[in-house]
């Protein structure tokens, strides 16, 4: 099963970063790959099972579902319901951890997915660099403004 991982140190307190990350409907405020994010009308952004529709900056649409949210461990897991990516069993997790010596925050973003072997390298690079690394840079910039 292919996987991708990216991480960053965010120069903001863990409570600030977790508040931003746990808002499942707020991705477009900090993720440059996402032009818009909408929850289904009655959905709460922290209810497991809620669904968001992402309008990607490249014009594509991705629909994702919140699979797990753990405030104690500051962990959020979501899966793709539908997307232009040729993947199955896409399950991504963001973990937010305090760096107590500096009052900064470590964020790890990982995904496991299934795909045709011929797509593995391209998809791994797309998720690692185009989505996760770019998103973590956007998250750091967003948190600096808070």
Short mmCIF file of N, CA, C and O in Angstrom, two decimals:
data_model
loop_
_atom_site.label_atom_id
_atom_site.label_comp_id
_atom_site.label_asym_id
_atom_site.label_seq_id
_atom_site.Cartn_x
_atom_site.Cartn_y
_atom_site.Cartn_z
N UNK A 1 0.85 -1.17 0.00
CA UNK A 1 0.00 0.00 0.00
C UNK A 1 0.90 1.25 0.00
O UNK A 1 1.69 1.44 0.92
N UNK A 2 0.80 2.09 -1.01
CA UNK A 2 1.61 3.31 -1.04
C UNK A 2 1.24 4.25 0.10
O UNK A 2 0.13 4.23 0.61
N UNK A 3 2.21 5.09 0.46
CA UNK A 3 1.95 6.08 1.50
C UNK A 3 2.78 7.32 1.20
O UNK A 3 3.77 7.27 0.47
N UNK A 4 2.32 8.44 1.74
CA UNK A 4 3.04 9.70 1.62
C UNK A 4 3.00 10.37 2.99
O UNK A 4 2.04 10.21 3.75
N UNK A 5 4.04 11.14 3.29
CA UNK A 5 4.14 11.82 4.57
C UNK A 5 4.84 13.16 4.39
O UNK A 5 5.80 13.26 3.62
N UNK A 6 4.36 14.16 5.10
CA UNK A 6 5.03 15.46 5.17
C UNK A 6 4.84 15.98 6.59
O UNK A 6 3.88 15.62 7.28
N UNK A 7 5.78 16.82 7.02
CA UNK A 7 5.68 17.38 8.35
C UNK A 7 6.27 18.78 8.37
O UNK A 7 7.01 19.16 7.46
N UNK A 8 5.92 19.52 9.41
CA UNK A 8 6.42 20.89 9.55
C UNK A 8 6.35 21.30 11.01
O UNK A 8 5.54 20.78 11.79
N UNK A 9 7.20 22.25 11.35
CA UNK A 9 7.11 22.93 12.63
C UNK A 9 6.40 24.25 12.36
O UNK A 9 6.84 25.04 11.53
N UNK A 10 5.29 24.43 13.04
CA UNK A 10 4.48 25.64 12.88
C UNK A 10 4.80 26.59 14.03
O UNK A 10 4.69 26.18 15.20
N UNK A 11 5.19 27.82 13.75
CA UNK A 11 5.57 28.75 14.81
C UNK A 11 4.36 29.36 15.51
O UNK A 11 4.14 30.57 15.47
N UNK A 12 3.58 28.50 16.15
CA UNK A 12 2.37 28.93 16.87
C UNK A 12 2.08 27.90 17.95
O UNK A 12 2.48 26.73 17.83
N UNK A 13 1.38 28.29 19.01
CA UNK A 13 1.03 27.33 20.07
C UNK A 13 0.14 26.22 19.55
O UNK A 13 -0.66 26.40 18.63
N UNK A 14 0.25 25.05 20.17
CA UNK A 14 -0.51 23.87 19.74
C UNK A 14 -2.02 24.12 19.75
O UNK A 14 -2.73 23.66 18.87
N UNK A 15 -2.53 24.85 20.73
CA UNK A 15 -3.97 25.11 20.79
C UNK A 15 -4.44 25.89 19.57
O UNK A 15 -5.52 25.62 19.03
N UNK A 16 -3.65 26.84 19.13
CA UNK A 16 -4.00 27.63 17.95
C UNK A 16 -4.02 26.76 16.70
O UNK A 16 -4.97 26.80 15.92
N UNK A 17 -2.98 25.97 16.52
CA UNK A 17 -2.88 25.13 15.33
C UNK A 17 -3.98 24.07 15.33
O UNK A 17 -4.64 23.86 14.30
N UNK A 18 -4.23 23.44 16.46
CA UNK A 18 -5.26 22.41 16.52
C UNK A 18 -6.63 23.02 16.23
O UNK A 18 -7.45 22.42 15.54
N UNK A 19 -6.91 24.20 16.72
CA UNK A 19 -8.19 24.87 16.46
C UNK A 19 -8.41 25.03 14.95
O UNK A 19 -9.52 24.82 14.45
N UNK A 20 -7.37 25.37 14.22
CA UNK A 20 -7.47 25.54 12.76
C UNK A 20 -7.63 24.18 12.08
O UNK A 20 -8.52 23.99 11.25
N UNK A 21 -6.80 23.21 12.43
CA UNK A 21 -6.80 21.91 11.76
C UNK A 21 -8.10 21.15 12.01
O UNK A 21 -8.64 20.52 11.09
N UNK A 22 -8.64 21.21 13.21
CA UNK A 22 -9.82 20.40 13.54
C UNK A 22 -11.10 20.89 12.86
O UNK A 22 -12.11 20.21 12.84
N UNK A 23 -11.08 22.09 12.30
CA UNK A 23 -12.24 22.63 11.57
C UNK A 23 -12.28 22.00 10.18
O UNK A 23 -11.67 22.50 9.24
N UNK A 24 -12.99 20.90 10.06
CA UNK A 24 -13.03 20.12 8.82
C UNK A 24 -13.58 20.93 7.66
O UNK A 24 -13.28 20.66 6.50
N UNK A 25 -14.37 21.95 7.95
CA UNK A 25 -14.93 22.80 6.90
C UNK A 25 -14.09 24.01 6.57
O UNK A 25 -14.45 24.80 5.70
N UNK A 26 -12.96 24.20 7.25
CA UNK A 26 -12.16 25.40 7.08
C UNK A 26 -10.90 25.24 6.24
O UNK A 26 -10.05 26.13 6.23
N UNK A 27 -10.77 24.14 5.54
CA UNK A 27 -9.53 23.85 4.81
C UNK A 27 -9.13 24.94 3.82
O UNK A 27 -7.95 25.26 3.68
N UNK A 28 -10.08 25.55 3.14
CA UNK A 28 -9.76 26.55 2.12
C UNK A 28 -9.12 27.81 2.71
O UNK A 28 -8.51 28.58 1.97
N UNK A 29 -9.24 28.01 4.02
CA UNK A 29 -8.64 29.21 4.62
C UNK A 29 -7.12 29.11 4.70
O UNK A 29 -6.47 30.14 4.84
N UNK A 30 -6.57 27.89 4.61
CA UNK A 30 -5.12 27.76 4.74
C UNK A 30 -4.46 26.84 3.72
O UNK A 30 -3.25 26.88 3.56
N UNK A 31 -5.19 26.04 3.01
CA UNK A 31 -4.62 25.08 2.06
C UNK A 31 -4.65 25.71 0.66
O UNK A 31 -5.72 25.85 0.07
N UNK A 32 -3.48 26.09 0.11
CA UNK A 32 -3.48 26.76 -1.20
C UNK A 32 -3.98 25.91 -2.35
O UNK A 32 -4.40 26.45 -3.38
N UNK A 33 -3.99 24.59 -2.21
CA UNK A 33 -4.48 23.72 -3.28
C UNK A 33 -6.01 23.72 -3.35
O UNK A 33 -6.59 23.20 -4.29
N UNK A 34 -6.66 24.32 -2.33
CA UNK A 34 -8.12 24.30 -2.23
C UNK A 34 -8.67 25.72 -2.39
O UNK A 34 -8.35 26.61 -1.61
N UNK A 35 -9.49 25.92 -3.42
CA UNK A 35 -10.09 27.23 -3.67
C UNK A 35 -11.35 27.45 -2.84
O UNK A 35 -11.69 28.57 -2.49
N UNK A 36 -12.06 26.37 -2.53
CA UNK A 36 -13.29 26.47 -1.75
C UNK A 36 -13.59 25.16 -1.05
O UNK A 36 -13.21 24.09 -1.51
N UNK A 37 -14.28 25.27 0.10
CA UNK A 37 -14.62 24.09 0.89
C UNK A 37 -16.01 24.29 1.45
O UNK A 37 -16.28 25.30 2.10
N UNK A 38 -16.90 23.34 1.19
CA UNK A 38 -18.27 23.45 1.67
C UNK A 38 -18.69 22.15 2.34
O UNK A 38 -18.47 21.06 1.80
N UNK A 39 -19.27 22.28 3.53
CA UNK A 39 -19.86 21.13 4.21
C UNK A 39 -21.30 20.99 3.74
O UNK A 39 -21.92 21.98 3.32
N UNK A 40 -21.83 19.77 3.83
CA UNK A 40 -23.25 19.61 3.55
C UNK A 40 -24.01 20.48 4.54
O UNK A 40 -23.55 20.73 5.66
N UNK A 41 -25.16 21.00 4.15
CA UNK A 41 -25.88 22.04 4.89
C UNK A 41 -25.98 21.84 6.39
O UNK A 41 -25.77 22.77 7.15
N UNK A 42 -26.33 20.67 6.84
CA UNK A 42 -26.58 20.46 8.26
C UNK A 42 -25.39 19.90 9.02
O UNK A 42 -25.50 19.56 10.18
N UNK A 43 -24.25 19.83 8.37
CA UNK A 43 -23.09 19.18 8.97
C UNK A 43 -22.36 20.09 9.96
O UNK A 43 -22.14 21.26 9.69
N UNK A 44 -21.97 19.53 11.09
CA UNK A 44 -21.06 20.21 12.02
C UNK A 44 -19.65 19.83 11.60
O UNK A 44 -19.39 18.66 11.29
N UNK A 45 -18.70 20.79 11.60
CA UNK A 45 -17.36 20.49 11.08
C UNK A 45 -16.53 19.57 11.96
O UNK A 45 -15.43 19.20 11.57
N UNK A 46 -17.06 19.17 13.12
CA UNK A 46 -16.30 18.26 13.97
C UNK A 46 -17.06 16.96 14.24
O UNK A 46 -16.71 16.20 15.12
N UNK A 47 -18.10 16.70 13.44
CA UNK A 47 -18.87 15.46 13.60
C UNK A 47 -18.31 14.38 12.67
O UNK A 47 -18.24 14.56 11.46
N UNK A 48 -17.89 13.28 13.28
CA UNK A 48 -17.41 12.16 12.49
C UNK A 48 -18.52 11.73 11.53
O UNK A 48 -19.68 11.62 11.92
N UNK A 49 -18.15 11.58 10.28
CA UNK A 49 -19.11 11.25 9.24
C UNK A 49 -19.50 12.44 8.38
O UNK A 49 -20.09 12.26 7.32
N UNK A 50 -19.15 13.66 8.81
CA UNK A 50 -19.51 14.81 7.99
C UNK A 50 -18.72 14.77 6.69
O UNK A 50 -17.66 14.16 6.60
N UNK A 51 -19.28 15.40 5.68
CA UNK A 51 -18.71 15.36 4.33
C UNK A 51 -18.43 16.78 3.86
O UNK A 51 -19.25 17.67 4.03
N UNK A 52 -17.22 16.98 3.30
CA UNK A 52 -16.89 18.27 2.71
C UNK A 52 -16.63 18.09 1.22
O UNK A 52 -16.10 17.07 0.78
N UNK A 53 -17.01 19.11 0.47
CA UNK A 53 -16.74 19.15 -0.96
C UNK A 53 -15.70 20.23 -1.21
O UNK A 53 -15.92 21.39 -0.84
N UNK A 54 -14.59 19.83 -1.79
CA UNK A 54 -13.47 20.75 -2.04
C UNK A 54 -13.47 21.13 -3.52
O UNK A 54 -13.48 20.27 -4.39
N UNK A 55 -13.44 22.43 -3.76
CA UNK A 55 -13.20 22.95 -5.10
C UNK A 55 -11.70 23.22 -5.16
O UNK A 55 -11.21 24.14 -4.48
N UNK A 56 -11.00 22.42 -5.91
CA UNK A 56 -9.55 22.52 -5.95
C UNK A 56 -9.12 23.70 -6.82
O UNK A 56 -9.84 24.12 -7.73
N UNK A 57 -7.94 24.23 -6.55
CA UNK A 57 -7.42 25.37 -7.29
C UNK A 57 -7.25 25.03 -8.78
O UNK A 57 -7.33 25.92 -9.62
N UNK A 58 -7.08 23.74 -9.11
CA UNK A 58 -6.92 23.33 -10.51
C UNK A 58 -8.26 23.08 -11.21
O UNK A 58 -8.30 22.62 -12.34
N UNK A 59 -9.38 23.36 -10.51
CA UNK A 59 -10.70 23.21 -11.11
C UNK A 59 -11.38 21.88 -10.82
O UNK A 59 -12.56 21.71 -11.12
N UNK A 60 -10.67 20.92 -10.26
CA UNK A 60 -11.24 19.61 -9.94
C UNK A 60 -12.07 19.69 -8.66
O UNK A 60 -11.98 20.65 -7.90
N UNK A 61 -12.87 18.66 -8.42
CA UNK A 61 -13.67 18.56 -7.20
C UNK A 61 -13.29 17.28 -6.47
O UNK A 61 -13.17 16.22 -7.08
N UNK A 62 -13.10 17.41 -5.15
CA UNK A 62 -12.80 16.27 -4.29
C UNK A 62 -13.82 16.27 -3.15
O UNK A 62 -14.09 17.31 -2.56
N UNK A 63 -14.39 15.11 -2.87
CA UNK A 63 -15.33 14.96 -1.76
C UNK A 63 -14.68 14.05 -0.72
O UNK A 63 -14.19 12.97 -1.06
N UNK A 64 -14.66 14.53 0.53
CA UNK A 64 -14.00 13.80 1.61
C UNK A 64 -14.94 13.67 2.81
O UNK A 64 -15.80 14.51 3.02
N UNK A 65 -14.72 12.62 3.59
CA UNK A 65 -15.51 12.36 4.78
C UNK A 65 -14.60 12.30 6.01
O UNK A 65 -13.52 11.71 5.95
N UNK A 66 -15.05 12.91 7.10
CA UNK A 66 -14.31 12.87 8.36
C UNK A 66 -14.51 11.50 9.00
O UNK A 66 -15.63 11.10 9.32
N UNK A 67 -13.42 10.76 9.18
CA UNK A 67 -13.49 9.40 9.71
C UNK A 67 -13.22 9.33 11.21
O UNK A 67 -13.72 8.44 11.89
N UNK A 68 -12.40 10.24 11.72
CA UNK A 68 -12.07 10.25 13.15
C UNK A 68 -11.58 11.63 13.54
O UNK A 68 -10.91 12.31 12.76
N UNK A 69 -11.92 12.03 14.77
CA UNK A 69 -11.44 13.29 15.34
C UNK A 69 -11.21 13.05 16.82
O UNK A 69 -12.12 12.66 17.53
N UNK A 70 -9.97 13.26 17.26
CA UNK A 70 -9.59 13.00 18.64
C UNK A 70 -8.95 14.26 19.22
O UNK A 70 -7.79 14.56 18.92
N UNK A 71 -9.71 15.00 20.03
CA UNK A 71 -9.19 16.24 20.61
C UNK A 71 -8.08 15.97 21.61
O UNK A 71 -7.15 16.78 21.73
N UNK A 72 -8.15 14.87 22.33
CA UNK A 72 -7.12 14.56 23.32
C UNK A 72 -5.77 14.33 22.64
O UNK A 72 -4.73 14.83 23.09
N UNK A 73 -5.78 13.57 21.56
CA UNK A 73 -4.54 13.27 20.83
C UNK A 73 -4.27 14.26 19.70
O UNK A 73 -3.27 14.14 19.00
N UNK A 74 -5.18 15.19 19.49
CA UNK A 74 -5.08 16.18 18.42
C UNK A 74 -4.80 15.49 17.09
O UNK A 74 -3.81 15.74 16.41
N UNK A 75 -5.72 14.63 16.71
CA UNK A 75 -5.59 13.83 15.51
C UNK A 75 -6.90 13.85 14.73
O UNK A 75 -7.98 13.75 15.32
N UNK A 76 -6.78 13.99 13.41
CA UNK A 76 -7.94 14.03 12.53
C UNK A 76 -7.67 13.09 11.36
O UNK A 76 -6.58 13.14 10.78
N UNK A 77 -8.62 12.24 11.03
CA UNK A 77 -8.47 11.30 9.92
C UNK A 77 -9.66 11.45 8.98
O UNK A 77 -10.80 11.57 9.43
N UNK A 78 -9.37 11.47 7.68
CA UNK A 78 -10.43 11.62 6.69
C UNK A 78 -10.14 10.70 5.50
O UNK A 78 -9.01 10.25 5.30
N UNK A 79 -11.18 10.44 4.73
CA UNK A 79 -11.03 9.61 3.55
C UNK A 79 -11.67 10.28 2.35
O UNK A 79 -12.53 11.14 2.49
N UNK A 80 -11.23 9.87 1.17
CA UNK A 80 -11.82 10.40 -0.07
C UNK A 80 -13.06 9.58 -0.41
O UNK A 80 -13.03 8.35 -0.44
N UNK A 81 -14.14 10.30 -0.67
CA UNK A 81 -15.38 9.69 -1.14
C UNK A 81 -15.36 9.63 -2.67
O UNK A 81 -15.70 8.62 -3.27
N UNK A 82 -14.97 10.75 -3.29
CA UNK A 82 -14.81 10.80 -4.75
C UNK A 82 -13.78 11.86 -5.10
O UNK A 82 -13.65 12.86 -4.40
N UNK A 83 -13.03 11.60 -6.18
CA UNK A 83 -12.00 12.54 -6.60
C UNK A 83 -11.53 12.17 -8.01
O UNK A 83 -11.82 11.08 -8.49
N UNK A 84 -10.76 13.06 -8.63
CA UNK A 84 -10.18 12.72 -9.93
C UNK A 84 -8.94 11.83 -9.80
O UNK A 84 -8.44 11.32 -10.79
N UNK A 85 -8.46 11.63 -8.57
CA UNK A 85 -7.27 10.80 -8.36
C UNK A 85 -7.63 9.32 -8.48
O UNK A 85 -8.62 8.88 -7.91
N UNK A 86 -6.81 8.55 -9.19
CA UNK A 86 -7.10 7.12 -9.35
C UNK A 86 -6.66 6.32 -8.12
O UNK A 86 -5.72 5.53 -8.17
N UNK A 87 -7.34 6.57 -7.00
CA UNK A 87 -7.00 5.90 -5.74
C UNK A 87 -8.23 5.21 -5.16
O UNK A 87 -9.36 5.57 -5.44
N UNK A 88 -7.95 4.23 -4.33
CA UNK A 88 -8.96 3.58 -3.53
C UNK A 88 -8.42 3.55 -2.10
O UNK A 88 -7.23 3.66 -1.87
N UNK A 89 -9.32 3.42 -1.16
CA UNK A 89 -8.94 3.28 0.25
C UNK A 89 -8.01 4.39 0.72
O UNK A 89 -7.07 4.16 1.47
N UNK A 90 -8.26 5.62 0.28
CA UNK A 90 -7.45 6.78 0.68
C UNK A 90 -7.84 7.15 2.10
O UNK A 90 -8.99 7.44 2.39
N UNK A 91 -6.86 7.13 2.99
CA UNK A 91 -7.09 7.45 4.40
C UNK A 91 -5.93 8.31 4.89
O UNK A 91 -4.80 7.83 5.01
N UNK A 92 -6.22 9.59 5.14
CA UNK A 92 -5.19 10.54 5.55
C UNK A 92 -5.39 10.96 7.00
O UNK A 92 -6.53 11.05 7.48
N UNK A 93 -4.29 11.23 7.68
CA UNK A 93 -4.33 11.64 9.08
C UNK A 93 -3.42 12.84 9.29
O UNK A 93 -2.29 12.86 8.79
N UNK A 94 -3.92 13.80 10.05
CA UNK A 94 -3.11 14.92 10.50
C UNK A 94 -2.97 14.79 12.01
O UNK A 94 -3.96 14.58 12.71
N UNK A 95 -1.73 14.92 12.50
CA UNK A 95 -1.45 14.89 13.93
C UNK A 95 -0.78 16.19 14.31
O UNK A 95 0.13 16.65 13.62
N UNK A 96 -1.22 16.77 15.42
CA UNK A 96 -0.72 18.05 15.89
C UNK A 96 -0.15 17.84 17.29
O UNK A 96 -0.87 17.44 18.20
N UNK A 97 1.16 18.11 17.45
CA UNK A 97 1.85 17.85 18.71
C UNK A 97 2.56 19.10 19.21
O UNK A 97 3.16 19.83 18.42
N UNK A 98 2.55 19.34 20.53
CA UNK A 98 3.25 20.51 21.06
C UNK A 98 4.75 20.29 21.10
O UNK A 98 5.22 19.19 21.41
N UNK A 99 5.50 21.33 20.77
CA UNK A 99 6.94 21.36 21.01
C UNK A 99 7.11 22.25 22.23
O UNK A 99 7.16 23.47 22.14
N UNK A 100 7.15 21.62 23.39
CA UNK A 100 7.03 22.35 24.65
C UNK A 100 8.21 23.27 24.94
O UNK A 100 8.05 24.29 25.61
N UNK A 101 9.38 22.97 24.43
CA UNK A 101 10.55 23.81 24.71
C UNK A 101 10.47 25.17 24.02
O UNK A 101 11.05 26.14 24.47
N UNK A 102 9.72 25.23 22.90
CA UNK A 102 9.68 26.45 22.11
C UNK A 102 8.29 27.04 21.94
O UNK A 102 8.14 28.09 21.31
N UNK A 103 7.25 26.38 22.46
CA UNK A 103 5.86 26.78 22.28
C UNK A 103 5.47 26.84 20.80
O UNK A 103 4.69 27.67 20.37
N UNK A 104 6.07 25.94 20.03
CA UNK A 104 5.71 25.77 18.64
C UNK A 104 4.95 24.46 18.50
O UNK A 104 4.71 23.78 19.50
N UNK A 105 4.60 24.10 17.28
CA UNK A 105 3.78 22.92 17.06
C UNK A 105 4.34 22.09 15.91
O UNK A 105 4.70 22.63 14.86
N UNK A 106 4.42 20.78 16.11
CA UNK A 106 4.79 19.84 15.07
C UNK A 106 3.51 19.30 14.45
O UNK A 106 2.61 18.86 15.18
N UNK A 107 3.42 19.33 13.13
CA UNK A 107 2.26 18.76 12.43
C UNK A 107 2.78 17.72 11.45
O UNK A 107 3.65 18.00 10.62
N UNK A 108 2.25 16.51 11.56
CA UNK A 108 2.53 15.44 10.62
C UNK A 108 1.27 15.13 9.83
O UNK A 108 0.18 15.06 10.40
N UNK A 109 1.42 14.97 8.52
CA UNK A 109 0.26 14.70 7.64
C UNK A 109 0.64 13.49 6.80
O UNK A 109 1.63 13.51 6.06
N UNK A 110 -0.12 12.43 6.92
CA UNK A 110 0.21 11.19 6.21
C UNK A 110 -1.01 10.61 5.53
O UNK A 110 -2.15 10.92 5.89
N UNK A 111 -0.76 9.76 4.56
CA UNK A 111 -1.84 9.07 3.86
C UNK A 111 -1.37 7.69 3.44
O UNK A 111 -0.21 7.49 3.09
N UNK A 112 -2.28 6.75 3.51
CA UNK A 112 -2.14 5.42 2.92
C UNK A 112 -3.24 5.30 1.88
O UNK A 112 -4.37 5.77 2.11
N UNK A 113 -2.94 4.68 0.75
CA UNK A 113 -3.94 4.54 -0.31
C UNK A 113 -3.59 3.36 -1.19
O UNK A 113 -2.46 2.86 -1.16
N UNK A 114 -4.54 2.92 -1.96
CA UNK A 114 -4.32 1.89 -2.96
C UNK A 114 -4.45 2.53 -4.33
O UNK A 114 -5.27 3.44 -4.53
N UNK A 115 -3.65 2.05 -5.28
CA UNK A 115 -3.73 2.52 -6.65
C UNK A 115 -3.03 1.51 -7.55
O UNK A 115 -2.38 0.58 -7.07
N UNK A 116 -3.17 1.70 -8.87
CA UNK A 116 -2.41 0.87 -9.79
C UNK A 116 -0.93 1.14 -9.57
O UNK A 116 -0.52 2.29 -9.34
N UNK A 117 -0.14 0.10 -9.67
CA UNK A 117 1.31 0.23 -9.46
C UNK A 117 1.92 1.32 -10.35
O UNK A 117 2.81 2.05 -9.93
N UNK A 118 1.41 1.47 -11.57
CA UNK A 118 1.96 2.46 -12.50
C UNK A 118 1.71 3.90 -12.05
O UNK A 118 2.39 4.82 -12.50
N UNK A 119 0.75 4.11 -11.14
CA UNK A 119 0.42 5.45 -10.65
C UNK A 119 1.08 5.79 -9.31
O UNK A 119 1.00 6.92 -8.84
N UNK A 120 1.72 4.82 -8.68
CA UNK A 120 2.22 4.99 -7.32
C UNK A 120 3.17 6.18 -7.15
O UNK A 120 2.96 7.03 -6.29
N UNK A 121 4.21 6.26 -7.97
CA UNK A 121 5.20 7.32 -7.80
C UNK A 121 4.60 8.71 -8.00
O UNK A 121 4.84 9.62 -7.21
N UNK A 122 3.81 8.86 -9.05
CA UNK A 122 3.21 10.16 -9.34
C UNK A 122 2.24 10.59 -8.24
O UNK A 122 2.27 11.74 -7.77
N UNK A 123 1.38 9.67 -7.79
CA UNK A 123 0.42 10.01 -6.74
C UNK A 123 1.12 10.30 -5.41
O UNK A 123 0.75 11.25 -4.71
N UNK A 124 2.12 9.51 -5.08
CA UNK A 124 2.86 9.75 -3.83
C UNK A 124 3.48 11.14 -3.84
O UNK A 124 3.38 11.88 -2.86
N UNK A 125 4.08 11.52 -4.94
CA UNK A 125 4.69 12.85 -5.05
C UNK A 125 3.62 13.95 -5.03
O UNK A 125 3.81 14.99 -4.39
N UNK A 126 2.51 13.74 -5.70
CA UNK A 126 1.43 14.73 -5.70
C UNK A 126 0.91 14.96 -4.29
O UNK A 126 0.76 16.11 -3.86
N UNK A 127 0.65 13.89 -3.56
CA UNK A 127 0.13 14.04 -2.19
C UNK A 127 1.19 14.65 -1.27
O UNK A 127 0.90 15.59 -0.53
N UNK A 128 2.41 14.16 -1.32
CA UNK A 128 3.47 14.64 -0.42
C UNK A 128 3.79 16.11 -0.67
O UNK A 128 3.84 16.92 0.25
N UNK A 129 4.04 16.45 -1.93
CA UNK A 129 4.53 17.80 -2.25
C UNK A 129 3.40 18.77 -2.58
O UNK A 129 3.31 19.85 -2.00
N UNK A 130 2.55 18.39 -3.51
CA UNK A 130 1.52 19.31 -3.99
C UNK A 130 0.39 19.55 -3.02
O UNK A 130 -0.22 20.64 -3.03
N UNK A 131 0.10 18.58 -2.18
CA UNK A 131 -1.01 18.74 -1.23
C UNK A 131 -0.48 18.97 0.18
O UNK A 131 -0.73 20.01 0.79
N UNK A 132 0.26 18.02 0.73
CA UNK A 132 0.66 18.10 2.15
C UNK A 132 1.71 19.18 2.43
O UNK A 132 1.51 20.01 3.30
N UNK A 133 2.82 19.15 1.71
CA UNK A 133 3.87 20.14 1.98
C UNK A 133 3.36 21.55 1.72
O UNK A 133 3.57 22.46 2.53
N UNK A 134 2.70 21.75 0.60
CA UNK A 134 2.13 23.07 0.30
C UNK A 134 1.10 23.46 1.35
O UNK A 134 1.04 24.62 1.78
N UNK A 135 0.30 22.50 1.78
CA UNK A 135 -0.71 22.77 2.81
C UNK A 135 -0.10 23.15 4.14
O UNK A 135 -0.57 24.05 4.83
N UNK A 136 0.97 22.47 4.53
CA UNK A 136 1.63 22.79 5.80
C UNK A 136 2.27 24.18 5.75
O UNK A 136 2.25 24.91 6.75
N UNK A 137 2.79 24.56 4.61
CA UNK A 137 3.30 25.94 4.46
C UNK A 137 2.17 26.94 4.61
O UNK A 137 2.31 27.98 5.26
N UNK A 138 1.04 26.64 3.98
CA UNK A 138 -0.13 27.50 4.11
C UNK A 138 -0.65 27.57 5.53
O UNK A 138 -1.07 28.63 6.01
N UNK A 139 -0.63 26.44 6.23
CA UNK A 139 -1.07 26.39 7.62
C UNK A 139 -0.17 27.26 8.49
O UNK A 139 -0.64 28.03 9.33
N UNK A 140 1.15 27.18 8.27
CA UNK A 140 2.08 27.99 9.05
C UNK A 140 1.83 29.47 8.80
O UNK A 140 1.78 30.28 9.75
N UNK A 141 1.63 29.83 7.55
CA UNK A 141 1.37 31.24 7.22
C UNK A 141 0.07 31.71 7.85
O UNK A 141 -0.01 32.81 8.41
N UNK A 142 -0.95 30.90 7.77
CA UNK A 142 -2.26 31.24 8.34
C UNK A 142 -2.15 31.42 9.85
O UNK A 142 -2.68 32.38 10.41
N UNK A 143 -1.48 30.51 10.52
CA UNK A 143 -1.35 30.57 11.98
C UNK A 143 -0.52 31.77 12.44
O UNK A 143 -0.75 32.30 13.52
N UNK A 144 0.42 32.22 11.62
CA UNK A 144 1.20 33.40 11.96
C UNK A 144 0.31 34.65 12.02
O UNK A 144 0.60 35.59 12.75
N UNK A 145 -0.76 34.65 11.22
CA UNK A 145 -1.65 35.81 11.17
C UNK A 145 -2.70 35.82 12.28
O UNK A 145 -3.39 36.80 12.46
N UNK A 146 -2.82 34.70 13.01
CA UNK A 146 -3.85 34.62 14.05
C UNK A 146 -3.40 35.29 15.34
O UNK A 146 -2.26 35.41 15.67
#
